[in-house]
Short mmCIF file of C-alpha atoms in Angstrom, two decimals:
data_model
loop_
_atom_site.label_atom_id
_atom_site.label_comp_id
_atom_site.label_asym_id
_atom_site.label_seq_id
_atom_site.Cartn_x
_atom_site.Cartn_y
_atom_site.Cartn_z
CA UNK A 13 -56.31 -11.59 12.15
CA UNK A 14 -56.00 -12.11 8.39
CA UNK A 15 -52.87 -13.64 6.99
CA UNK A 16 -52.20 -10.42 5.09
CA UNK A 17 -51.99 -8.50 8.39
CA UNK A 18 -49.84 -11.01 10.23
CA UNK A 19 -46.63 -9.18 11.30
CA UNK A 20 -43.45 -10.53 9.72
CA UNK A 21 -40.82 -11.80 12.14
CA UNK A 22 -37.84 -9.49 12.60
CA UNK A 23 -34.86 -10.48 10.49
CA UNK A 24 -32.01 -11.78 12.62
CA UNK A 25 -28.72 -9.93 12.15
CA UNK A 26 -25.97 -12.42 11.28
CA UNK A 27 -23.06 -12.71 13.69
CA UNK A 28 -19.48 -13.93 13.37
CA UNK A 29 -20.65 -17.16 14.99
CA UNK A 30 -22.70 -17.85 11.89
CA UNK A 31 -19.56 -18.61 9.92
CA UNK A 32 -18.04 -21.00 12.46
CA UNK A 33 -19.26 -24.06 10.52
CA UNK A 34 -16.73 -23.16 7.85
CA UNK A 35 -13.83 -23.64 10.25
CA UNK A 36 -13.74 -27.39 9.67
CA UNK A 37 -12.84 -26.74 6.06
CA UNK A 38 -9.10 -26.93 5.55
CA UNK A 39 -7.03 -24.01 4.36
CA UNK A 40 -5.26 -24.52 1.02
CA UNK A 41 -2.51 -27.11 1.33
CA UNK A 42 1.04 -25.86 1.15
CA UNK A 43 1.67 -27.71 -2.09
CA UNK A 44 -1.39 -26.02 -3.65
CA UNK A 45 0.10 -22.63 -2.76
CA UNK A 46 3.40 -23.67 -4.31
CA UNK A 47 1.67 -24.74 -7.52
CA UNK A 48 -0.14 -21.44 -7.78
CA UNK A 49 3.01 -19.42 -7.17
CA UNK A 50 4.93 -21.50 -9.70
CA UNK A 51 2.47 -20.38 -12.39
CA UNK A 52 2.95 -16.70 -11.57
CA UNK A 53 5.54 -15.08 -13.81
CA UNK A 54 4.23 -11.51 -13.52
CA UNK A 55 2.23 -9.33 -11.16
CA UNK A 56 -0.67 -9.66 -13.60
CA UNK A 57 -0.61 -13.43 -13.04
CA UNK A 58 -0.57 -12.95 -9.27
CA UNK A 59 -3.46 -10.50 -9.47
CA UNK A 60 -5.58 -12.83 -11.59
CA UNK A 61 -5.15 -15.77 -9.22
CA UNK A 62 -5.45 -13.67 -6.06
CA UNK A 63 -8.90 -12.45 -6.99
CA UNK A 64 -10.25 -15.96 -6.42
CA UNK A 65 -8.74 -16.26 -2.93
CA UNK A 66 -10.67 -13.52 -1.06
CA UNK A 67 -14.29 -12.37 -0.72
CA UNK A 68 -15.52 -9.84 -3.25
CA UNK A 69 -15.74 -6.96 -0.77
CA UNK A 70 -12.11 -7.50 0.27
CA UNK A 71 -11.00 -7.59 -3.36
CA UNK A 72 -12.87 -4.40 -4.14
CA UNK A 73 -11.33 -2.63 -1.13
CA UNK A 74 -7.80 -3.43 -2.29
CA UNK A 75 -8.23 -3.24 -6.05
CA UNK A 76 -10.56 -0.32 -6.65
CA UNK A 77 -10.01 3.43 -6.87
CA UNK A 78 -12.02 6.48 -5.95
CA UNK A 79 -15.09 7.82 -7.74
CA UNK A 80 -14.92 6.97 -11.48
CA UNK A 81 -11.38 5.52 -11.13
CA UNK A 82 -10.02 7.94 -13.73
CA UNK A 83 -6.83 8.69 -11.80
CA UNK A 84 -6.18 4.99 -11.26
CA UNK A 85 -6.55 4.29 -14.99
CA UNK A 86 -4.35 7.25 -15.94
CA UNK A 87 -1.59 6.01 -13.62
CA UNK A 88 -1.31 2.81 -15.63
CA UNK A 89 -1.76 4.57 -18.97
CA UNK A 90 1.30 6.69 -18.18
CA UNK A 91 3.47 3.63 -17.55
CA UNK A 92 2.11 2.02 -20.72
CA UNK A 93 3.33 5.06 -22.67
CA UNK A 94 6.89 4.46 -21.48
CA UNK A 95 9.48 3.74 -24.15
CA UNK A 96 12.78 2.31 -22.88
CA UNK A 97 15.85 3.07 -25.00
CA UNK A 98 18.72 0.58 -24.80
CA UNK A 99 22.40 1.17 -25.35
CA UNK A 100 23.33 -1.76 -27.57
CA UNK A 101 27.09 -1.35 -27.04
CA UNK A 102 26.81 -1.40 -23.27
CA UNK A 103 26.03 -5.08 -22.63
CA UNK A 104 25.88 -5.93 -18.93
CA UNK A 105 25.45 -9.48 -17.69
CA UNK A 106 24.78 -8.80 -14.02
CA UNK A 107 23.70 -5.24 -13.20
CA UNK A 108 23.92 -3.92 -9.65
CA UNK A 109 20.46 -3.17 -8.21
CA UNK A 110 21.69 -1.82 -4.87
CA UNK A 111 21.07 1.78 -3.92
CA UNK A 112 20.79 4.02 -0.88
CA UNK A 113 17.57 5.42 0.51
CA UNK A 114 17.63 7.96 3.33
CA UNK A 115 21.36 7.38 3.55
CA UNK A 116 21.13 3.65 4.16
CA UNK A 117 21.78 0.76 1.78
CA UNK A 118 18.94 -1.13 0.10
CA UNK A 119 19.22 -4.28 -2.00
CA UNK A 120 16.99 -2.77 -4.68
CA UNK A 121 15.11 0.53 -5.18
CA UNK A 122 11.71 -0.76 -4.04
CA UNK A 123 9.81 0.41 -0.95
CA UNK A 124 6.73 -1.46 0.26
CA UNK A 125 4.12 1.25 0.64
CA UNK A 126 1.81 1.61 3.65
CA UNK A 127 -1.54 -0.14 3.22
CA UNK A 128 -4.30 -0.01 5.80
CA UNK A 129 -6.12 -3.10 7.10
CA UNK A 130 -3.55 -5.46 5.58
CA UNK A 131 -4.78 -8.50 7.50
CA UNK A 132 -7.94 -8.35 5.41
CA UNK A 133 -5.89 -9.68 2.50
CA UNK A 134 -4.47 -12.55 4.55
CA UNK A 135 -4.56 -13.22 8.29
CA UNK A 136 -0.75 -12.98 8.55
CA UNK A 137 -0.96 -9.40 7.31
CA UNK A 138 1.67 -6.79 8.05
CA UNK A 139 3.99 -9.20 9.86
CA UNK A 140 4.32 -11.39 6.77
CA UNK A 141 4.93 -8.41 4.50
CA UNK A 142 7.54 -6.84 6.78
CA UNK A 143 9.40 -10.15 7.14
CA UNK A 144 9.46 -10.57 3.36
CA UNK A 145 10.74 -7.00 2.92
CA UNK A 146 13.47 -7.60 5.51
CA UNK A 147 14.68 -10.71 3.70
CA UNK A 148 14.60 -8.84 0.39
CA UNK A 149 16.61 -5.97 1.87
CA UNK A 150 14.04 -3.24 1.14
CA UNK A 151 12.07 -0.90 3.43
CA UNK A 152 8.54 -1.67 4.59
CA UNK A 153 6.14 1.05 5.79
CA UNK A 154 3.57 0.32 8.53
CA UNK A 155 0.31 2.27 8.23
CA UNK A 156 -1.33 4.27 10.99
CA UNK A 157 -4.39 2.15 10.18
CA UNK A 158 -2.53 -1.14 10.37
CA UNK A 159 -4.03 -4.29 11.81
CA UNK A 160 -0.72 -5.02 13.55
CA UNK A 161 0.73 -2.85 16.32
CA UNK A 162 3.96 -0.89 16.08
CA UNK A 163 5.86 -3.16 18.54
CA UNK A 164 4.45 -6.40 17.10
CA UNK A 165 5.59 -5.43 13.63
CA UNK A 166 9.07 -4.60 14.90
CA UNK A 167 9.23 -8.01 16.60
CA UNK A 168 8.18 -9.74 13.36
CA UNK A 169 10.95 -8.08 11.33
CA UNK A 170 13.68 -7.14 13.83
CA UNK A 171 16.34 -6.85 11.16
CA UNK A 172 14.17 -4.99 8.68
CA UNK A 173 14.18 -1.43 7.46
CA UNK A 174 10.86 -0.52 9.07
CA UNK A 175 9.35 2.88 8.35
CA UNK A 176 6.21 4.26 10.02
CA UNK A 177 3.50 6.04 8.04
CA UNK A 178 1.78 8.78 10.03
CA UNK A 179 -1.67 10.26 9.61
CA UNK A 180 -1.51 13.39 11.68
CA UNK A 181 -4.35 13.56 14.22
CA UNK A 182 -6.08 16.64 15.57
CA UNK A 183 -5.19 15.31 19.00
CA UNK A 184 -1.43 15.65 18.74
CA UNK A 185 -1.03 13.46 21.80
CA UNK A 186 -2.20 10.47 19.74
CA UNK A 187 0.33 11.17 16.98
CA UNK A 188 3.09 11.83 19.51
CA UNK A 189 2.46 8.43 21.11
CA UNK A 190 2.86 6.79 17.68
CA UNK A 191 6.10 8.65 17.01
CA UNK A 192 7.54 7.71 20.38
CA UNK A 193 6.63 4.05 19.87
CA UNK A 194 8.19 4.04 16.42
CA UNK A 195 11.44 5.53 17.69
CA UNK A 196 11.51 3.19 20.70
CA UNK A 197 11.10 0.11 18.49
CA UNK A 198 13.77 0.99 15.97
CA UNK A 199 11.79 2.38 13.04
CA UNK A 200 14.16 4.35 10.87
CA UNK A 201 11.87 6.94 9.24
CA UNK A 202 8.42 8.54 9.40
CA UNK A 203 6.32 8.82 6.26
CA UNK A 204 3.91 11.72 6.75
CA UNK A 205 0.93 11.31 4.41
CA UNK A 206 -0.60 14.66 3.46
CA UNK A 207 -3.24 13.76 0.85
CA UNK A 208 -5.81 12.11 3.11
CA UNK A 209 -7.37 14.82 5.24
CA UNK A 210 -10.62 13.09 4.27
CA UNK A 211 -11.04 9.66 2.73
CA UNK A 212 -11.82 9.48 -0.98
CA UNK A 213 -15.16 8.05 -2.07
CA UNK A 214 -14.77 4.47 -3.21
CA UNK A 215 -18.07 3.58 -4.78
CA UNK A 216 -17.56 -0.18 -4.63
CA UNK A 217 -16.88 -0.03 -0.89
CA UNK A 218 -20.05 1.98 -0.37
CA UNK A 219 -22.11 -0.48 -2.38
CA UNK A 220 -20.57 -3.41 -0.50
CA UNK A 221 -21.20 -1.84 2.90
CA UNK A 222 -17.48 -2.28 3.62
CA UNK A 223 -16.44 -1.94 7.27
CA UNK A 224 -13.86 -3.15 9.82
CA UNK A 225 -14.64 -5.73 11.09
CA UNK A 226 -16.75 -6.89 8.12
CA UNK A 227 -20.48 -6.38 8.62
CA UNK A 228 -22.18 -9.70 8.16
CA UNK A 229 -25.21 -9.36 5.95
CA UNK A 230 -26.73 -12.21 3.94
CA UNK A 231 -24.81 -10.89 0.92
CA UNK A 232 -21.43 -10.87 2.67
CA UNK A 233 -22.12 -14.25 4.27
CA UNK A 234 -22.66 -15.70 0.81
CA UNK A 235 -19.29 -14.27 -0.25
CA UNK A 236 -17.57 -15.68 2.82
CA UNK A 237 -19.02 -19.12 2.18
CA UNK A 238 -17.11 -19.26 -1.10
CA UNK A 239 -13.80 -18.53 0.66
CA UNK A 240 -13.50 -20.84 3.68
CA UNK A 241 -9.72 -20.61 3.75
CA UNK A 242 -9.87 -16.83 4.18
CA UNK A 243 -12.62 -17.17 6.81
CA UNK A 244 -10.68 -19.79 8.74
CA UNK A 245 -7.57 -17.63 8.81
CA UNK A 246 -9.43 -14.57 10.05
CA UNK A 247 -11.44 -16.39 12.71
CA UNK A 248 -8.51 -18.33 14.16
CA UNK A 249 -6.19 -15.33 14.49
CA UNK A 250 -6.30 -12.05 16.41
CA UNK A 251 -9.52 -10.06 15.86
CA UNK A 252 -9.36 -7.50 13.09
CA UNK A 253 -8.93 -4.01 14.50
CA UNK A 254 -6.82 -0.89 14.09
CA UNK A 255 -3.97 -2.15 16.23
CA UNK A 256 -1.87 1.02 16.43
CA UNK A 257 -4.52 2.54 18.72
CA UNK A 258 -5.40 1.29 22.22
CA UNK A 259 -8.35 -1.09 22.27
CA UNK A 260 -11.53 0.89 22.82
CA UNK A 261 -10.03 4.16 21.57
CA UNK A 262 -12.36 6.27 19.47
CA UNK A 263 -9.56 6.46 16.90
CA UNK A 264 -9.89 2.70 16.41
CA UNK A 265 -13.55 2.93 15.38
CA UNK A 266 -14.43 2.45 11.74
CA UNK A 267 -16.24 5.41 10.20
CA UNK A 268 -14.96 8.21 12.47
CA UNK A 269 -11.41 8.57 11.17
CA UNK A 270 -12.12 11.61 8.98
CA UNK A 271 -13.33 13.67 11.93
CA UNK A 272 -10.28 12.79 14.03
CA UNK A 273 -7.54 13.40 11.45
CA UNK A 274 -5.93 16.79 11.04
CA UNK A 275 -7.70 18.51 8.17
CA UNK A 276 -5.42 21.52 7.81
CA UNK A 277 -1.87 20.20 7.53
CA UNK A 278 0.73 22.99 7.40
CA UNK A 279 4.43 23.03 6.44
CA UNK A 280 5.37 23.53 10.09
CA UNK A 281 3.78 20.17 10.87
CA UNK A 282 6.66 18.56 8.96
CA UNK A 283 9.13 20.23 11.29
CA UNK A 284 7.04 19.17 14.30
CA UNK A 285 7.06 15.51 13.21
CA UNK A 286 10.80 15.63 12.57
CA UNK A 287 11.58 17.25 15.91
CA UNK A 288 9.32 15.00 17.97
CA UNK A 289 10.34 11.76 16.29
CA UNK A 290 14.04 12.46 15.88
CA UNK A 291 13.77 10.52 12.58
CA UNK A 292 14.00 11.40 8.88
CA UNK A 293 10.64 12.50 7.47
CA UNK A 294 9.31 11.41 4.08
CA UNK A 295 6.34 13.48 2.87
CA UNK A 296 3.93 11.40 0.79
CA UNK A 297 1.14 12.74 -1.39
CA UNK A 298 2.90 15.65 -3.12
CA UNK A 299 1.47 16.47 -6.56
CA UNK A 300 2.89 19.88 -7.49
CA UNK A 301 6.39 21.25 -7.82
CA UNK A 302 5.52 24.10 -5.47
CA UNK A 303 4.37 21.72 -2.72
CA UNK A 304 7.55 19.68 -3.18
CA UNK A 305 9.64 22.81 -2.64
CA UNK A 306 7.60 23.81 0.42
CA UNK A 307 7.96 20.32 1.93
CA UNK A 308 11.74 20.37 1.50
CA UNK A 309 11.99 23.92 2.86
CA UNK A 310 10.07 22.70 5.92
CA UNK A 311 12.58 19.89 6.54
CA UNK A 312 11.41 16.89 4.52
CA UNK A 313 14.21 14.42 3.87
CA UNK A 314 12.33 12.95 0.91
CA UNK A 315 9.07 13.43 -0.96
CA UNK A 316 6.82 10.84 -2.56
CA UNK A 317 4.95 11.90 -5.68
CA UNK A 318 1.69 10.04 -5.16
CA UNK A 319 -2.01 10.25 -5.90
CA UNK A 320 -2.59 7.40 -3.43
CA UNK A 321 -2.86 4.85 -6.22
CA UNK A 322 -5.95 6.63 -7.54
CA UNK A 323 -7.77 6.12 -4.23
CA UNK A 324 -8.16 9.77 -3.17
CA UNK A 325 -8.72 12.73 -5.51
CA UNK A 326 -9.98 11.38 -8.81
CA UNK A 327 -8.49 13.12 -11.88
CA UNK A 328 -5.43 14.05 -9.78
CA UNK A 329 -2.11 14.55 -11.60
CA UNK A 330 -0.24 11.41 -12.60
CA UNK A 331 2.95 11.12 -10.47
CA UNK A 332 5.10 9.62 -13.24
CA UNK A 333 4.31 12.51 -15.58
CA UNK A 334 5.16 15.02 -12.84
CA UNK A 335 8.43 13.31 -11.88
CA UNK A 336 10.96 14.99 -14.24
CA UNK A 337 9.68 18.48 -13.38
CA UNK A 338 9.96 17.91 -9.64
CA UNK A 339 13.39 16.27 -9.86
CA UNK A 340 14.64 19.19 -11.92
CA UNK A 341 13.21 21.72 -9.45
CA UNK A 342 14.62 20.06 -6.34
CA UNK A 343 18.00 19.07 -7.72
CA UNK A 344 20.10 17.35 -5.07
CA UNK A 345 18.25 18.93 -2.13
CA UNK A 346 16.29 15.77 -1.34
CA UNK A 347 15.34 12.30 -2.53
CA UNK A 348 12.26 11.92 -4.73
CA UNK A 349 10.21 8.73 -4.78
CA UNK A 350 7.20 7.87 -6.90
CA UNK A 351 4.24 5.52 -6.57
CA UNK A 352 0.78 4.99 -8.06
CA UNK A 353 0.75 2.44 -10.85
CA UNK A 354 4.10 0.64 -10.41
CA UNK A 355 3.56 -3.02 -11.31
CA UNK A 356 6.79 -4.25 -12.87
CA UNK A 357 10.53 -3.97 -12.93
CA UNK A 358 10.20 -2.14 -16.24
CA UNK A 359 7.99 0.45 -14.53
CA UNK A 360 10.64 0.85 -11.84
CA UNK A 361 13.40 1.26 -14.41
CA UNK A 362 11.42 4.00 -16.15
CA UNK A 363 10.85 5.91 -12.90
CA UNK A 364 14.50 5.60 -11.89
CA UNK A 365 15.63 6.81 -15.32
CA UNK A 366 13.33 9.82 -14.91
CA UNK A 367 15.05 10.75 -11.66
CA UNK A 368 13.33 8.83 -8.84
CA UNK A 369 15.51 7.46 -6.05
CA UNK A 370 13.04 4.66 -5.41
CA UNK A 371 9.53 3.41 -6.20
CA UNK A 372 6.74 2.44 -3.82
CA UNK A 373 4.53 -0.58 -4.50
CA UNK A 374 1.30 -1.41 -2.71
CA UNK A 375 -1.34 -3.43 -4.53
CA UNK A 376 1.17 -5.90 -6.05
CA UNK A 377 2.38 -7.17 -2.70
CA UNK A 378 -1.19 -7.33 -1.39
CA UNK A 379 -2.06 -9.58 -4.34
CA UNK A 380 0.86 -11.80 -3.38
CA UNK A 381 -0.33 -11.83 0.23
CA UNK A 382 -3.80 -12.91 -0.86
CA UNK A 383 -2.40 -15.66 -3.03
CA UNK A 384 0.11 -17.22 -0.68
CA UNK A 385 0.68 -15.30 2.53
CA UNK A 386 4.34 -14.58 3.22
CA UNK A 387 5.44 -16.77 0.31
CA UNK A 388 3.22 -14.81 -2.04
CA UNK A 389 4.89 -11.55 -1.00
CA UNK A 390 8.30 -13.18 -1.46
CA UNK A 391 7.25 -14.22 -4.96
CA UNK A 392 6.10 -10.72 -5.93
CA UNK A 393 9.30 -9.15 -4.65
CA UNK A 394 11.36 -11.65 -6.62
CA UNK A 395 9.30 -10.99 -9.77
CA UNK A 396 9.90 -7.24 -9.43
CA UNK A 397 13.60 -7.68 -8.68
CA UNK A 398 14.23 -10.07 -11.56
CA UNK A 399 12.26 -7.89 -13.99
CA UNK A 400 14.30 -4.84 -13.03
CA UNK A 401 17.55 -6.79 -13.36
CA UNK A 402 16.56 -8.14 -16.77
CA UNK A 403 15.43 -4.69 -17.96
CA UNK A 404 18.75 -3.17 -16.91
CA UNK A 405 20.63 -5.95 -18.72
CA UNK A 406 18.73 -5.26 -21.91
CA UNK A 407 19.21 -1.51 -21.51
CA UNK A 408 22.96 -2.03 -21.14
CA UNK A 409 23.01 -0.31 -17.74
CA UNK A 410 25.53 -1.53 -15.15
CA UNK A 411 23.88 -0.12 -12.02
CA UNK A 412 20.85 1.80 -10.80
CA UNK A 413 22.74 5.07 -10.66
CA UNK A 414 23.50 4.85 -14.37
CA UNK A 415 19.84 4.97 -15.39
CA UNK A 416 19.08 8.40 -16.85
CA UNK A 417 16.82 10.42 -19.14
CA UNK A 418 18.60 9.00 -22.18
CA UNK A 419 17.05 5.62 -21.41
CA UNK A 420 13.38 6.64 -21.32
CA UNK A 421 10.69 8.79 -22.83
CA UNK A 422 6.91 8.92 -22.63
CA UNK A 423 5.46 8.29 -26.07
CA UNK A 424 3.34 11.20 -27.22
CA UNK A 425 5.49 13.80 -25.45
CA UNK A 426 7.29 16.28 -27.65
#
């Protein structure tokens, strides 16, 4: 047989075992983490340094938005248009950041938003984030697609304000089991997400062949080789999986979630979640005044104006721009929260002045997790808290409740 006709050997598919040689490489020393965190004075600093700590596909999963990323860019553009207006005769040395959310006290008006697959960012994942939130005195929200189970998270932050984010499943028995577990383990609220009946197209994930657990191709192996600390953490901890579902459940399989989620959510589903859980219900993903009214009429205790951080419908409305209209329409009937683009204490002050009860942050704490595990999340929360305190000092505002429309406008608005 000629050499030209000699069959080529089949290419071997890489396995997790192929990265075991990296395990002898040490994770970053504690003092190295401290040095990195000491250089971080803003979320932008944390983001820049975090990008070097994880493989490219992981970074793209966390950082990117859907389709052309127009909604994600517009979220930030809206906050960049904010003008804060100080009261120069109202000097305040130590403003009070405390507030109430869902009738319970919080040390500051931040909520840590639900993020799926959090242990991809750092092997300590949701447990580290929840513990940091508990120490900071703010709520943390566990995702339906978490890589830590409902009871394990509760055990990691027993004194925390733990909320549970629910994706409603077609099989209501699956959702009911989640609600019962959340109530049993002391979660204080359910956040029903209504904007994810199907998953938005994230082009970078598609190009990277992103999956849970990561699919090991020569390209991804090359990326892993440059991040031995991340590899070592993942391989020496519990396997990555969707831990809120029983092992082996079809709901825990990557790539089938769209077909299993409820794709026709109705207002009465809010009442069903509230009745079955016995907990306050926060409806997340509202983007019109009419939907906000419908959610409250159906029993929602709070609504979150959110376009999912620009990860779902591209070109969706910008939550910050919608905020005053919704607050005005709902009055004191419910609490209104906002997310999508919040990256600083100044952003939070603007949203609060425009009527929000609290703000949700997601990517910023994931950047902190990438950079330094639990300590990185602590650092981000302290950056946000100190920025908000400093902004309120400079605005001459004594407490969160005193922030109002007189303190903010969006440049370019009439």
